[in-house]
Backbone as CSV, one residue per row, in Angstrom:
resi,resn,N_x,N_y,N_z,CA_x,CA_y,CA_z,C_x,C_y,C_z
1,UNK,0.841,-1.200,0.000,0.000,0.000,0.000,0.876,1.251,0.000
2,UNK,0.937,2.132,-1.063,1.485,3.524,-1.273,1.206,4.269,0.239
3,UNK,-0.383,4.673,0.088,-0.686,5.144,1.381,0.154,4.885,2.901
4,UNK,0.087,3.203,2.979,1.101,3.068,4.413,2.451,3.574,4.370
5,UNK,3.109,3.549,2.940,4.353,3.638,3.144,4.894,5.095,3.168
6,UNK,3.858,6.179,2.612,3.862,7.745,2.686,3.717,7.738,4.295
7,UNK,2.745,7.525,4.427,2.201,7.777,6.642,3.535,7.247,6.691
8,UNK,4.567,6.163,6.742,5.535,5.722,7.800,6.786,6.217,7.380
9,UNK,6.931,6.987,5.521,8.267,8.026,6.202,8.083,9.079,6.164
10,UNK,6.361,9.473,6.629,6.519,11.003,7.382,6.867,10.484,8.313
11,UNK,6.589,9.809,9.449,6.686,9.497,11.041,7.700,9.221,10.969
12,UNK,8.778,8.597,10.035,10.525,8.615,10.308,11.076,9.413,10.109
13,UNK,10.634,10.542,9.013,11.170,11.799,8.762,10.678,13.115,10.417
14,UNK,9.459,12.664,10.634,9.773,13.224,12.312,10.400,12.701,13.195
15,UNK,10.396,11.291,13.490,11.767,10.809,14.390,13.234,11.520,14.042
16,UNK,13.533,11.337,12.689,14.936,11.981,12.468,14.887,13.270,12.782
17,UNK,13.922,14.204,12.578,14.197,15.553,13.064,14.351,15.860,14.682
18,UNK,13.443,15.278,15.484,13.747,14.721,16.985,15.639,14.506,17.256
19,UNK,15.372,13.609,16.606,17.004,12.874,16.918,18.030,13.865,16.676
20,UNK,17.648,14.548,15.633,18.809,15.930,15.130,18.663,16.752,15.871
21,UNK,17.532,17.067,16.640,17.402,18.107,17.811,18.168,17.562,19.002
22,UNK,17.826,16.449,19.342,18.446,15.718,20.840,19.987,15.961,20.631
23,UNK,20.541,15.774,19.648,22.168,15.413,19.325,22.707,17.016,19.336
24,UNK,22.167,18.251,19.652,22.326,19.694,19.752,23.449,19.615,20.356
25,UNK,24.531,20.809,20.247,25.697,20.441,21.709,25.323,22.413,22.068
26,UNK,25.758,22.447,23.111,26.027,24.074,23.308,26.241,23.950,24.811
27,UNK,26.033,25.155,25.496,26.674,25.242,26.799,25.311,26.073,27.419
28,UNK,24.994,27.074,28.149,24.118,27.994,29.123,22.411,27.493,28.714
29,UNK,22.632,28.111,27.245,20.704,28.063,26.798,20.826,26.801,25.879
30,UNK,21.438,25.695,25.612,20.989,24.661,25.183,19.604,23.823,25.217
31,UNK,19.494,23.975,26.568,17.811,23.116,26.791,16.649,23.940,26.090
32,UNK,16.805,25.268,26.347,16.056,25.971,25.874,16.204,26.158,24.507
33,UNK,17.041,25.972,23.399,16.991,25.440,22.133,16.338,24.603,21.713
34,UNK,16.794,23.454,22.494,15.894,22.250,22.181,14.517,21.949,22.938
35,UNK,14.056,22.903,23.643,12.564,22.806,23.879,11.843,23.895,22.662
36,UNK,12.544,25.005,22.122,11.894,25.722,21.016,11.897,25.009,19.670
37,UNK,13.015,23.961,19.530,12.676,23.202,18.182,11.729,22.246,18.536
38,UNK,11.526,21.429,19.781,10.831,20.318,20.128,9.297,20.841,19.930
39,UNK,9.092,21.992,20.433,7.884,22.996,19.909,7.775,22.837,19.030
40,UNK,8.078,23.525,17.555,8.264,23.244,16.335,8.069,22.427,16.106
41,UNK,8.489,20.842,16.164,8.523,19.337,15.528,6.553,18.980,15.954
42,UNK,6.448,19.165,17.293,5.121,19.245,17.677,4.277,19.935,16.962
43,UNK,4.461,20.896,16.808,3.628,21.905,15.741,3.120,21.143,14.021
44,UNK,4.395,20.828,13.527,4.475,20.523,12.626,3.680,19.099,12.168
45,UNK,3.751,18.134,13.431,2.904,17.055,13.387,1.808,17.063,13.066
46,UNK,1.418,18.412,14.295,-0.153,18.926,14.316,-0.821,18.941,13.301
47,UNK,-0.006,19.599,12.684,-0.197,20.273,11.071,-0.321,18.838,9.834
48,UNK,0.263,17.964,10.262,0.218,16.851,9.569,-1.215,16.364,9.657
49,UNK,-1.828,16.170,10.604,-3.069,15.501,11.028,-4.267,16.671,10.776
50,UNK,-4.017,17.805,11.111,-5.139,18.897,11.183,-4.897,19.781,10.033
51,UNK,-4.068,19.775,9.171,-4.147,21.213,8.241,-3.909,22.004,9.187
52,UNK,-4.679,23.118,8.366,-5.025,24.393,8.531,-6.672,24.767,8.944
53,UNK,-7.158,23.691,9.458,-8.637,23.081,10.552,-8.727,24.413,11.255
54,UNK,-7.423,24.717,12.010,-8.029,25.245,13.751,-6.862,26.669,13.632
55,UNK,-7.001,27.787,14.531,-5.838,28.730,14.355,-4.538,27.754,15.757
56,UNK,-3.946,28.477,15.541,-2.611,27.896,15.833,-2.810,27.557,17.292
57,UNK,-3.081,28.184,18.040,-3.569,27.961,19.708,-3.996,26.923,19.948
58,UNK,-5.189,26.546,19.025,-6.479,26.019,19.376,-6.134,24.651,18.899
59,UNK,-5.430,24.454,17.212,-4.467,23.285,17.144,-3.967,22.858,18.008
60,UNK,-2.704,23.502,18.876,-1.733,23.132,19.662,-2.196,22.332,20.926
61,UNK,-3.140,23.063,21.527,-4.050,22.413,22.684,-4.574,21.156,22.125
62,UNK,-5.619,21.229,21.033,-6.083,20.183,20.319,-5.129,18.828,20.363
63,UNK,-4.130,19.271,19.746,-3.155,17.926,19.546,-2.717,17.726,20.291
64,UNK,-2.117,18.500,21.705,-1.769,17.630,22.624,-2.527,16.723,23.449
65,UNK,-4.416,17.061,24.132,-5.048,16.518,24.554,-5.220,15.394,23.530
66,UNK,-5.509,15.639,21.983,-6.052,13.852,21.178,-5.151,12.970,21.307
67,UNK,-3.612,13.502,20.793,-2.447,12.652,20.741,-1.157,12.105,21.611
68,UNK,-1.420,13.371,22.609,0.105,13.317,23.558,-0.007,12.852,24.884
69,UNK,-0.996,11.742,24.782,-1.423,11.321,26.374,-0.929,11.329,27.601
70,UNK,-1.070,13.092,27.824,-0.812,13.807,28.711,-1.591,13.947,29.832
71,UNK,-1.743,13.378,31.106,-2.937,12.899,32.155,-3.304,14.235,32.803
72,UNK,-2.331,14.841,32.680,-2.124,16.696,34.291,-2.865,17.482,33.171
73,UNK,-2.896,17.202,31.842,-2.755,18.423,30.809,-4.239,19.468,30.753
74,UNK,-5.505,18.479,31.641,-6.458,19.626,32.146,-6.532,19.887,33.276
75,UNK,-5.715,19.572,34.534,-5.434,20.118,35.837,-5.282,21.326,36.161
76,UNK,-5.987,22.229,37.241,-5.532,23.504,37.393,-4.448,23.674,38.087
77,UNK,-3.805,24.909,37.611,-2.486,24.477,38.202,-2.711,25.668,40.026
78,UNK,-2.355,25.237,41.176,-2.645,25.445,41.992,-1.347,26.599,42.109
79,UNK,-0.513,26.290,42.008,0.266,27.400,42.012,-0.074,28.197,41.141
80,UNK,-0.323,28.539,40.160,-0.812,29.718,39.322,-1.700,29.754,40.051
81,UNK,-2.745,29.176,40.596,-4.088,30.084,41.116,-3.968,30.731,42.645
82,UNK,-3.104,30.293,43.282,-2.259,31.272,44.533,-1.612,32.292,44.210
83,UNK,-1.164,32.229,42.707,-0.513,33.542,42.368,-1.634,34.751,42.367
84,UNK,-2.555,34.067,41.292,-4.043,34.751,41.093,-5.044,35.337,42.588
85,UNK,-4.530,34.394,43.388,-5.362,35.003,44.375,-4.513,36.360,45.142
86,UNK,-3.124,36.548,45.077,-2.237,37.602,45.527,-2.395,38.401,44.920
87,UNK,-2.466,38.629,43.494,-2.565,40.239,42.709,-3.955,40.656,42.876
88,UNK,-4.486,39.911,44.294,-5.612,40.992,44.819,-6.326,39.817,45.558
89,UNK,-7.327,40.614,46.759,-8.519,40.251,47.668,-9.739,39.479,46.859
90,UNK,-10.022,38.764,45.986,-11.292,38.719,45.822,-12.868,38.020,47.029
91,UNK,-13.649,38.484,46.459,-14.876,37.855,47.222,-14.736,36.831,48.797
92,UNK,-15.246,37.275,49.509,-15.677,35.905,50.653,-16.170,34.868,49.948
93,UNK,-16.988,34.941,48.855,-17.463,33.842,48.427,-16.377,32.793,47.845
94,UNK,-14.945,33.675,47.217,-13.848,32.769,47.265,-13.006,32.483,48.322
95,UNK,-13.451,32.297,49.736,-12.874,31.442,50.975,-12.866,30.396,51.078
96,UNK,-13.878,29.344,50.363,-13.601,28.147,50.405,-12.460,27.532,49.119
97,UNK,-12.896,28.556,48.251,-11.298,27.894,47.000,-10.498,28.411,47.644
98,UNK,-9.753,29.638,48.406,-8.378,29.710,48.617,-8.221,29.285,49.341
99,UNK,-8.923,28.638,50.855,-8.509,27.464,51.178,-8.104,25.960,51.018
100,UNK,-9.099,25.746,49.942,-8.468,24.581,49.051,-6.858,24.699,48.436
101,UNK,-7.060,25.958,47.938,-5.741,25.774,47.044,-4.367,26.039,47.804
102,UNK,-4.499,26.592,49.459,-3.810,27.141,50.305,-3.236,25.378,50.819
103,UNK,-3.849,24.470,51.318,-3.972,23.491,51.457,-3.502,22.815,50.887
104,UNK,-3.666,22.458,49.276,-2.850,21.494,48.140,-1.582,21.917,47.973
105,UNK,-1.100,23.418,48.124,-0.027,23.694,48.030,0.982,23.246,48.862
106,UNK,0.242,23.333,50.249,1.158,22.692,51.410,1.905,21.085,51.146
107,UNK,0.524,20.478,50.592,0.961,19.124,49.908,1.817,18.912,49.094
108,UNK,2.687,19.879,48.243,3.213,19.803,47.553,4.673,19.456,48.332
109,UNK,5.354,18.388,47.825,6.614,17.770,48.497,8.141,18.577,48.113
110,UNK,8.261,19.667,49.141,9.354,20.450,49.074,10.736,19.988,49.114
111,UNK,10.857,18.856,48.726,12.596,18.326,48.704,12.461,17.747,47.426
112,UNK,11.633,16.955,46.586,11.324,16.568,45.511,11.046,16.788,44.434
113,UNK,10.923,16.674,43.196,9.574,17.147,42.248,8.280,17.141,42.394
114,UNK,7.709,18.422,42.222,6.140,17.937,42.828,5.634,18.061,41.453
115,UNK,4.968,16.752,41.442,4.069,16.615,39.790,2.819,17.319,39.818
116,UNK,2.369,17.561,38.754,1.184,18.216,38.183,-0.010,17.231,38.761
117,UNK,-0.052,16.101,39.578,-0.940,15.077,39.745,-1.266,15.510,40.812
118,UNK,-0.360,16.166,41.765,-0.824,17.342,42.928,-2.120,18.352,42.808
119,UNK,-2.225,18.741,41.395,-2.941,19.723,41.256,-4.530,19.153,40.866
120,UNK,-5.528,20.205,40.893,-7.064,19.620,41.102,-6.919,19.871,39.557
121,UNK,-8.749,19.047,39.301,-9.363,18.653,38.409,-10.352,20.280,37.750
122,UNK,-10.411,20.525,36.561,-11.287,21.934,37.077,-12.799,21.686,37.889
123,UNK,-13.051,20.324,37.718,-14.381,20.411,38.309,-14.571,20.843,39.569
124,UNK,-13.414,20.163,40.532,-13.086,20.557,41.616,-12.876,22.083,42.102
125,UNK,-12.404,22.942,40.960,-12.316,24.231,41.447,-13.818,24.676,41.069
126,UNK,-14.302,24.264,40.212,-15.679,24.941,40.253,-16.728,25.023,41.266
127,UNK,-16.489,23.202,41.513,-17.265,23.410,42.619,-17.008,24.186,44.140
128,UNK,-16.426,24.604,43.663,-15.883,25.713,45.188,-15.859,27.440,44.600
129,UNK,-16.402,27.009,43.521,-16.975,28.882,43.586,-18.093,29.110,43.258
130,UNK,-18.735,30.429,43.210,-20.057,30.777,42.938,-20.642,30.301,41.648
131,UNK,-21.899,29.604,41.492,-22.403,29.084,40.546,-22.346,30.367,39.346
132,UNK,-21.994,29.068,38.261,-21.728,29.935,37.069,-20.971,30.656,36.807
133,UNK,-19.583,30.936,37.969,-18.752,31.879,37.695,-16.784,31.234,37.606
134,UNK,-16.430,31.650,36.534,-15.588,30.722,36.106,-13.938,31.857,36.291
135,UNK,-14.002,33.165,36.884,-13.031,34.062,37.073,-12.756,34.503,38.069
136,UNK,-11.609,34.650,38.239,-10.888,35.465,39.748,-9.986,36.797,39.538
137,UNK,-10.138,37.588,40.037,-8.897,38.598,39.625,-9.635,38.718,38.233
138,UNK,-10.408,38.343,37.384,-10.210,39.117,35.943,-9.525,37.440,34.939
139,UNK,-8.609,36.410,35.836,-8.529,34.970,35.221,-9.625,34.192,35.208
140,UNK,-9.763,33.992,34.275,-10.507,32.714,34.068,-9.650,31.461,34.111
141,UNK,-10.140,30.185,34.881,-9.734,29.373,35.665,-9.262,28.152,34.843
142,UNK,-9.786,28.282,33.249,-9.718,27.451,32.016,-8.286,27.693,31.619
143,UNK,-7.900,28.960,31.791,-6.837,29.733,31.299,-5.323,29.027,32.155
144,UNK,-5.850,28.812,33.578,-4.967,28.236,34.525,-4.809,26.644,33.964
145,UNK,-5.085,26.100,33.579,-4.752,24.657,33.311,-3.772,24.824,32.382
146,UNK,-2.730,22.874,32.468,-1.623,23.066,32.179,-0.944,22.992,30.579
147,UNK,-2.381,22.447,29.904,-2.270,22.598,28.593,-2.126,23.942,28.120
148,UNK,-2.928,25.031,28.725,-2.885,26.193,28.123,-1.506,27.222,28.559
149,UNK,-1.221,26.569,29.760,0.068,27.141,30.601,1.273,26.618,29.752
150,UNK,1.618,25.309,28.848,2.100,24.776,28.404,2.689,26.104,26.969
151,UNK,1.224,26.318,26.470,1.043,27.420,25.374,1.527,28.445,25.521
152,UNK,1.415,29.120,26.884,2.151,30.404,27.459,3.553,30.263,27.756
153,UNK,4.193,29.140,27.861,5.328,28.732,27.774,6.136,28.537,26.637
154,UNK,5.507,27.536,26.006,5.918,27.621,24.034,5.735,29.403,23.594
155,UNK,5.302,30.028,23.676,5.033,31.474,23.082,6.281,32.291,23.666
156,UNK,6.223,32.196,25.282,7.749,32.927,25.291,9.082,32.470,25.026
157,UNK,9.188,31.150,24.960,10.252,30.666,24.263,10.471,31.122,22.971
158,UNK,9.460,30.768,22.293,9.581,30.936,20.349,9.261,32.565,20.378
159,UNK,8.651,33.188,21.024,8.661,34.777,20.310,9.662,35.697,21.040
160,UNK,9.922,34.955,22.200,11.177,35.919,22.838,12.566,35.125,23.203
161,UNK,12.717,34.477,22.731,13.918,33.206,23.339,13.768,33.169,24.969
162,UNK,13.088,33.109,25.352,12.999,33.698,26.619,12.155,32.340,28.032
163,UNK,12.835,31.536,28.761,12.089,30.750,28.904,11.433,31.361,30.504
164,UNK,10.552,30.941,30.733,9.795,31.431,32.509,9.399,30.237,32.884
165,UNK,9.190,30.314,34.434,9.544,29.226,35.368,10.824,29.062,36.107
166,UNK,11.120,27.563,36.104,12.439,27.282,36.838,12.802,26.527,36.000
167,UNK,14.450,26.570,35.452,15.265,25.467,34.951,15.128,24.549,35.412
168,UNK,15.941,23.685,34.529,16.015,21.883,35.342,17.285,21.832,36.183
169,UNK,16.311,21.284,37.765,16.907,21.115,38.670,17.410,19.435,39.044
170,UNK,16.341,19.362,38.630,16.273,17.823,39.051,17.116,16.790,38.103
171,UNK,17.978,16.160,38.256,18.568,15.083,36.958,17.464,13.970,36.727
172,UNK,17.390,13.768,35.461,16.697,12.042,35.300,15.108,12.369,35.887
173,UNK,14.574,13.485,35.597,13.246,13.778,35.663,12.710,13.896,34.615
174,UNK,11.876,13.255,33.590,11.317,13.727,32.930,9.754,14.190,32.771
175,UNK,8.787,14.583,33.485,7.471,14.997,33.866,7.813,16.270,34.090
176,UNK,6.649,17.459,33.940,6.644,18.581,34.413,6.299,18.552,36.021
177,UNK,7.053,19.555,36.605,6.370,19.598,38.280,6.515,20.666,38.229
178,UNK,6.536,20.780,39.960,7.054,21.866,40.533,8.175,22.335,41.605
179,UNK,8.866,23.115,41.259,10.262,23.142,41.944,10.194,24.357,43.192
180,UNK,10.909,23.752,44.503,10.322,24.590,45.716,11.643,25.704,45.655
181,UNK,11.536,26.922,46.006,12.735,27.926,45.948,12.333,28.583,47.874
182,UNK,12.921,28.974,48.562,13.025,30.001,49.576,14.077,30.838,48.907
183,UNK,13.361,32.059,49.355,14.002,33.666,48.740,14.241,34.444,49.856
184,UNK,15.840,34.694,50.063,15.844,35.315,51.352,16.164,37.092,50.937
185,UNK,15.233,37.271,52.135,16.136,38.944,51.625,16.122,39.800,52.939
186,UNK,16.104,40.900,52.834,16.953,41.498,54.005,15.306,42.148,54.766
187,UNK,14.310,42.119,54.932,13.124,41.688,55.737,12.795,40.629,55.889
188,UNK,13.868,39.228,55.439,13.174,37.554,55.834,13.040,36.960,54.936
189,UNK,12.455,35.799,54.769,12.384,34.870,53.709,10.859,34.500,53.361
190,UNK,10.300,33.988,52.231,9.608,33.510,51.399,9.279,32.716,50.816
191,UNK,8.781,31.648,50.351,8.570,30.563,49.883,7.960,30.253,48.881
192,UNK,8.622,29.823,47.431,7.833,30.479,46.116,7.854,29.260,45.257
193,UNK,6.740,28.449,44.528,7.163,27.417,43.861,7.020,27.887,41.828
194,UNK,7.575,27.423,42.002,7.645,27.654,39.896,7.403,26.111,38.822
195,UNK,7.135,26.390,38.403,6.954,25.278,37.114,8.604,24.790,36.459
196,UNK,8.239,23.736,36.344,9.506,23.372,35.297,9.031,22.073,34.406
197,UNK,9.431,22.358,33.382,9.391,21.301,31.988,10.625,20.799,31.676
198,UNK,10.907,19.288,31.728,12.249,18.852,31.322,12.443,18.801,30.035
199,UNK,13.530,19.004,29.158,13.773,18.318,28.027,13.062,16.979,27.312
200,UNK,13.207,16.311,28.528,12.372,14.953,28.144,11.193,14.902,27.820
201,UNK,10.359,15.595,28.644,9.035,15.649,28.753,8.765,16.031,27.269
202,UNK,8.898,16.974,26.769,8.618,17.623,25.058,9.327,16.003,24.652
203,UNK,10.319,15.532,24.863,10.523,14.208,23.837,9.205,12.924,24.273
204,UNK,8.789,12.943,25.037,8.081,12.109,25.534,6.564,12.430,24.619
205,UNK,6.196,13.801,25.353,4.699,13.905,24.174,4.909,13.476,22.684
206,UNK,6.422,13.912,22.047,6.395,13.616,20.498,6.414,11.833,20.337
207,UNK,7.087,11.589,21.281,7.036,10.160,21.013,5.875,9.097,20.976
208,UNK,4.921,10.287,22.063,3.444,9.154,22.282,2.708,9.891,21.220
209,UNK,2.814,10.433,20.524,2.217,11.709,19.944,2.370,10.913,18.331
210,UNK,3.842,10.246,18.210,3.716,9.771,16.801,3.281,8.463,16.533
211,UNK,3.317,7.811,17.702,2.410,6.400,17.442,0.627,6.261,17.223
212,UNK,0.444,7.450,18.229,-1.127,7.970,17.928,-1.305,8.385,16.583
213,UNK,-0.489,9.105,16.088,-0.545,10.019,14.982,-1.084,9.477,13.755
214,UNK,-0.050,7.799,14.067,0.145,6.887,12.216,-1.327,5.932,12.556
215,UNK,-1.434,5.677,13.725,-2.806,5.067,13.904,-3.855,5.841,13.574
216,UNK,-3.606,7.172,13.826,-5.126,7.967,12.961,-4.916,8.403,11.405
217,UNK,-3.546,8.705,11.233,-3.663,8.689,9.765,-4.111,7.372,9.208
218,UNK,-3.827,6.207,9.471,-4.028,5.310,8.541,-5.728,4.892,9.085
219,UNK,-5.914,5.037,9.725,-7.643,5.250,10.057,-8.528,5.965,9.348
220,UNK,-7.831,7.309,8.700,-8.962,8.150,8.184,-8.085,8.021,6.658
221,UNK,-7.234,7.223,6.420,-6.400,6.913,4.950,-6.096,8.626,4.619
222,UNK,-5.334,9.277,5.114,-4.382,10.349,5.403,-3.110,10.686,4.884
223,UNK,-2.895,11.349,3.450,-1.322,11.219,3.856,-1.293,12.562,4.347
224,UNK,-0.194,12.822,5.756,-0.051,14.332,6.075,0.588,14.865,5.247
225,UNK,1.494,14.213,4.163,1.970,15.386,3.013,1.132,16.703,2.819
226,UNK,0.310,16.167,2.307,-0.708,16.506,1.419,-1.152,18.430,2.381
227,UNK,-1.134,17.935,3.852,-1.115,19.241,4.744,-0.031,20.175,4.161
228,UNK,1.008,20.207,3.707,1.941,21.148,3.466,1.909,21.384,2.390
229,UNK,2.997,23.073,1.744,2.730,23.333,0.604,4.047,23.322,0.228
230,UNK,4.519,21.934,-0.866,6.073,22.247,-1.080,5.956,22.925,-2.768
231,UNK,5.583,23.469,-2.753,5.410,24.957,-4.228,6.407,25.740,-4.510
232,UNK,6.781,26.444,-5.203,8.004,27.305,-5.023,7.329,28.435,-5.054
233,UNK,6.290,29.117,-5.112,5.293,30.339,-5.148,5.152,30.335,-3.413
234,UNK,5.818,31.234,-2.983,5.897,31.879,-1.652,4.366,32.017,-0.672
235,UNK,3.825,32.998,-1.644,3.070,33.872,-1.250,1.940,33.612,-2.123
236,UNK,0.603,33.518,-1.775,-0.797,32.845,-2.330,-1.697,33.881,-2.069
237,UNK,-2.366,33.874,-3.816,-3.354,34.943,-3.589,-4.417,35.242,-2.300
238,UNK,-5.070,34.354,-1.823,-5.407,34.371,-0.568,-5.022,35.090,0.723
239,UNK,-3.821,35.018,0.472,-2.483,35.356,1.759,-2.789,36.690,1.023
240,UNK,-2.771,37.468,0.532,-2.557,38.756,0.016,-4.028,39.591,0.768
241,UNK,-5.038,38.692,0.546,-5.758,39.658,1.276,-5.967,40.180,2.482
């Protein structure tokens, strides 16, 4: 079958690009290289399976929840929503969520990696606020989960080289957690946790990401070629308007 054998050297022609990323050498911002191409390779998959379906956001989320069987990836993240509750007072009626989330945080294991499996379900935060109301501070609570936090992460990498959170601390971790910091300063100390994404982790989604991938292309008889435009005409009347 033509068809199988197009689907299986796109999916080797994305393994090899993986592999050419992993084999990177450099010194300070290396990881952060190879989490902005690992972005990219992800992207590009997307694009294999979806076209030009969804705008770029809405893809990205898309494909990681269908393909990258990612378990945390609709969890709220509890540390972002302690942040959310500091850039201001909201409502008494939110006393029972910031106690929840005051609480899970404590749970979080300060000598270790603390995984995203720490963090609640959104149902769970809903049900601890006022019916029908899905914002705090002006966030909406959809916005806090880690797929979309994932997105806010890929964006400052690729549009600013710029990564936020915490580096990798941990050796031989590959899951996202959370990394514990005390900040001392000259009124006392503080206690602040940050996000971190390993290297691995971006190799891990592409990897579960391309076995899903060839099972749905060859399901819906797919070649992802066909998604790209290898033309030598740049620029398409369309694009002009």
């Amino acid at each position: 079958m033509k068809l199988l054998e197009d689907i299986d050297s796109y999916i080797q022609a994305m393994k090899e690009i993986q592999d050419s990323i992993n084999q990177l050498q450099g010194e300070k911002f290396l990881k952060n290289h190879q989490k902005t191409l690992l972005f990219s390779l992800l992207e590009t998959i997307s694009n294999g399976v979806y076209g030009d379906k969804y705008r770029n956001t809405d893809r990205f989320k898309k494909f990681i929840l269908e393909f990258c069987e990612w378990e945390d990836a609709e969890r709220v993240s509890l540390q972002q929503l302690f942040l959310v509750f500091k850039e201001g007072q909201p409502s008494q009626e939110f006393r029972n969520l910031k106690i929840h989330v005051l609480n899970g945080i404590q749970e979080y294991p300060p000598a270790s990696p603390a995984p995203f499996s720490c963090d609640s379900t959104v149902e769970e935060i809903k049900a601890l606020m006022p019916k029908g109301v899905t914002t705090i501070n002006g966030v909406d609570i959809h916005n806090l989960t880690h797929v979309n936090l994932l997105w806010k992460y890929r964006n400052s990498l690729v549009h600013e080289a710029r990564s936020i959170g915490s580096q990798e601390l941990f050796d031989h971790t590959d899951y996202p957690h959370y990394v514990h910091f005390t900040m001392l300063e000259k009124d006392g100390q503080w206690e602040v946790w940050k996000i971190s994404y390993p290297v691995q982790f971006f190799n891990n989604l592409i990897e579960k990401a391309l076995v899903n991938v060839r099972e749905k292309l060859i399901e819906i008889e797919h070649d992802p070629r066909s998604n790209y435009d290898f033309g030598e005409l740049w620029v398409k009347s369309k694009q002009l308007r």
